[in-house]
Amino acid sequence: MSLGTTYPTHWRRPPRMLRDRRWRLVVQGAALVYLVLAVGSLDIEWSRVVEGLARGQAFVEGFLQPDFTSRWGDIRQGLIESLTMTLTATVVGVLISVPIGIGGARNLVPAPVYAVCRTIIAVSRSLQEIIIAIFLVAMFGFGPLAGFMTLSFASIGFIAKLLAEDIEECDVHQIEAVRATGASWWQVLHYAIQPQVMPRLIGLSMYRLDINFRESAVIGIVGAGGIGATLNTAIDRYEYDSAGAILLIVIVIVMLSEYGSSYLRRFLQ
Amino acid sequence: MKPSLVNTAEPATYAQIWTFRTPRARLALWVGWLALVALFVYCWQVMNAETMWVFVADAPTQAADIGSRMWPPSLSYLPELMKPLWDTLNIATLGTLGGVIMAVPVAFLAARNTTPSVALIRPLALWVIVASRSINSLIWALLLVAIIGPGLLAGVVAIALRSIGFVGKLLYEAIEETDIRQVEAVSATGASAMQRLNYAIVPQILPAFWGITMFRWDINIRESTILGLVGAGGIGLKLQSSINVLAWPQVATILLLILGTVIVSEWISARVRHAIL
Amino acid sequence: MLELQQLSKTYATGDTALQDVSFMVPRGQVAGLIGPSGAGKSTLIRCINRLVDPSAGRILLGETDLAQVGRAELRRQRRRIGMIFQEYALVERLTVMENVLSGRLGYVPFWRSFTRRFPGHDIENAYRLLDRVGLLEKADKRADALSGGQRQRVGIARALAQEPALLLVDEPTASLDPKTSRQIMRLIIEICDERELPAIVNIHDVPLAQQFMHRIIGLREGAVVFDGAPAALDEAVLGDIYGAEDWTAMRREHEEDQAAEADATRRVAEVAR
């Protein structure tokens, strides 16, 4: 023990990242410069913003006092389109995803199949729903069929990727054990892979159902049918009370489907 | 007395049929699948009641037509896209910044262990999170363009509003998972509520916070590329105008640029998250 | 000086954790609290600094009844009570120094703690304490980079940084190996002697308690069943506290541990020779 020693009266926490002081200054300076440039590029027209505040207030009021009745016919039609395309697109999406997901699992298939399936997944994932919708509307015409195609296509990338990762993470011992009994490829799939992956697949499908509904509210903006088209019209006409009603319906349905899917997942396990 | 291991009374008989589930559970399962198929068929018919199948039959020709017009992409258009791309990056970054700033207090109000009132404030904060999450940024942009006019600001605010729910949800889950013993130890020194946040909770959630922020930034880059479709600025504006005049080679260029940006941002985000964790 | 009078705690679930516990700990005394798990040792310690609110009774630290104080006063009182935890309970992602300085949180305003600009004498004292527990070089390390024994030393330094009038120690050695356990226990006793600190130590390891404590309090089902010198702790009393069967099993386990340790020491000595 050191009795006579004196101890420092200053302490500063050592920096966690960028221990060199100069580098820290450079990075902080660069961040500041970027922030100034970025905010400057916004080019805000304050008079327009102030003018908008009144409209913003109108929207908030519309949201608090939603008007379900005056556009009910349109809302109902949009909802039916959204819900039907959500369900059909999820079912078709899952059906197509399963073979692609299996094909995208490195531990199950030969390299060429793997490459093809992974390419399909990558293409589907990197394209935004709305961009796909624009093209599909141009090809199939306006209406929910284009929306259905969009959502199916987008579901493939999502489910197949996660499914493939799941299969790759499967317990190797179980696969080996089943293979060791002399099982064929199909039997391995059925007895070793399916039991391990099935609960996750159901969970993923429920999650995707949820996402597809939310997306169905968006792709209507470019003409792919559904509640998004109704919403777009309502906002274009400055009918904020109807828009508020639509948004509330969307929020409630999303909440319900979240509760429902977590309940169903618990029930199935 | 020990029970005898060998049952000598009579030879056991075993069932010759083995099934994975009880007959009842299997029936329920089959009925469930059947109901799903019926629902699918019904939905399909309702959805396609007004579909013009003539157009659908024509789709492959249309696709081939658009495809041939898109190739080759017009590279001379690329310089013109740099300013909109810069705008898009700014929308995503500033929007993420704004969203995170708003999401942090919401997350602390929503987490069971930091909320001032479980009965009143927590449900309110959760409602904010759900509302923000349910509404896509494109819809937020649609609304904001109508309210504050077209431009980058609408895009930034739209991205920020959408980010609140995402960041808020993941962050409040991280807060609820913090180690209670560390919090208890700091309380035991006589720390105030704010000091408890600062010393016990924030250090524990900081890595999760940066991870979530980078993750959301990556998603926001993706989403901000299309906000221009409804007038909220960025590269989407160019996409919209090119589609309107049917300038397909330009459309192809824009799509390729978007694709490249998304891949780069995903790479950056993954690298940064990897470095943090 | 700490005095408990008829301290009782009944949880909302209806479980009675403490009933009418009364005793006094004078200056400089280290009292060991022993008893089977579920006897209410942890609840008792947590009642004293009100991490758990007692249902009835008085907790007198000096003149103040801790059971009655309001929020602001509780904060002021807590800083007089240092606590050392079973799993160290350091803030893992903060530096060792920040962990020690967090003992001063009750004394400094928020902005000072937020900017980590603690008063000079606090920092000087924190360095002195780190030196005392033998971790001066580790001040800038993160807490999660330390070993179990080192972490517990930081925990001790944090408690002492509060300049406490009372030390509460909750199973300080439960997650440590036997050798480190004895070092930590010795350190706690030395420090209490140096500062004439009264302390209450929860401890499940009876031989360790007999070796180090000044006084032993035996708890069973929330009531005090023994209170006296470690030497007075005989088989009959321990059978009473733990239940005869459990006690025999514990004793045998301990003897095996000691034999194994002695064996290991002998072998190491042989190898060294």
CSV table of C-alpha atoms in Angstrom, one decimal, chain C residues 9-10 33 35 48 56 67 82 93 101 117 141 162 175 183 199-200 230 253 259-260 266 269:
chain,number,residue,atom,x,y,z
C,9,LYS,CA,-42.1,-7.7,5.4
C,10,THR,CA,-45.0,-9.4,3.7
C,33,LEU,CA,-26.4,-13.1,8.3
C,35,GLY,CA,-29.7,-19.1,6.9
C,48,ILE,CA,-32.5,-1.5,5.0
C,56,ALA,CA,-43.8,-2.7,9.4
C,67,ALA,CA,-38.6,3.1,7.0
C,82,GLY,CA,-22.8,1.4,0.7
C,93,ARG,CA,-20.0,-1.1,-20.3
C,101,LEU,CA,-17.4,7.5,-9.3
C,117,ARG,CA,-16.9,16.3,-14.4
C,141,LYS,CA,-10.5,-0.3,-18.4
C,162,GLN,CA,-20.1,6.9,-0.9
C,175,SER,CA,-19.9,-16.3,-7.7
C,183,GLN,CA,-9.3,-12.6,-0.2
C,199,ALA,CA,-21.7,-3.9,8.3
C,200,ILE,CA,-24.2,-6.6,7.6
C,230,PRO,CA,-19.2,-17.3,15.9
C,253,GLU,CA,-19.9,-30.9,0.9
C,259,ALA,CA,-10.1,-31.9,1.0
C,260,ALA,CA,-10.0,-31.3,-2.7
C,266,ARG,CA,-0.2,-30.2,-2.1
C,269,ALA,CA,3.6,-27.6,-4.1
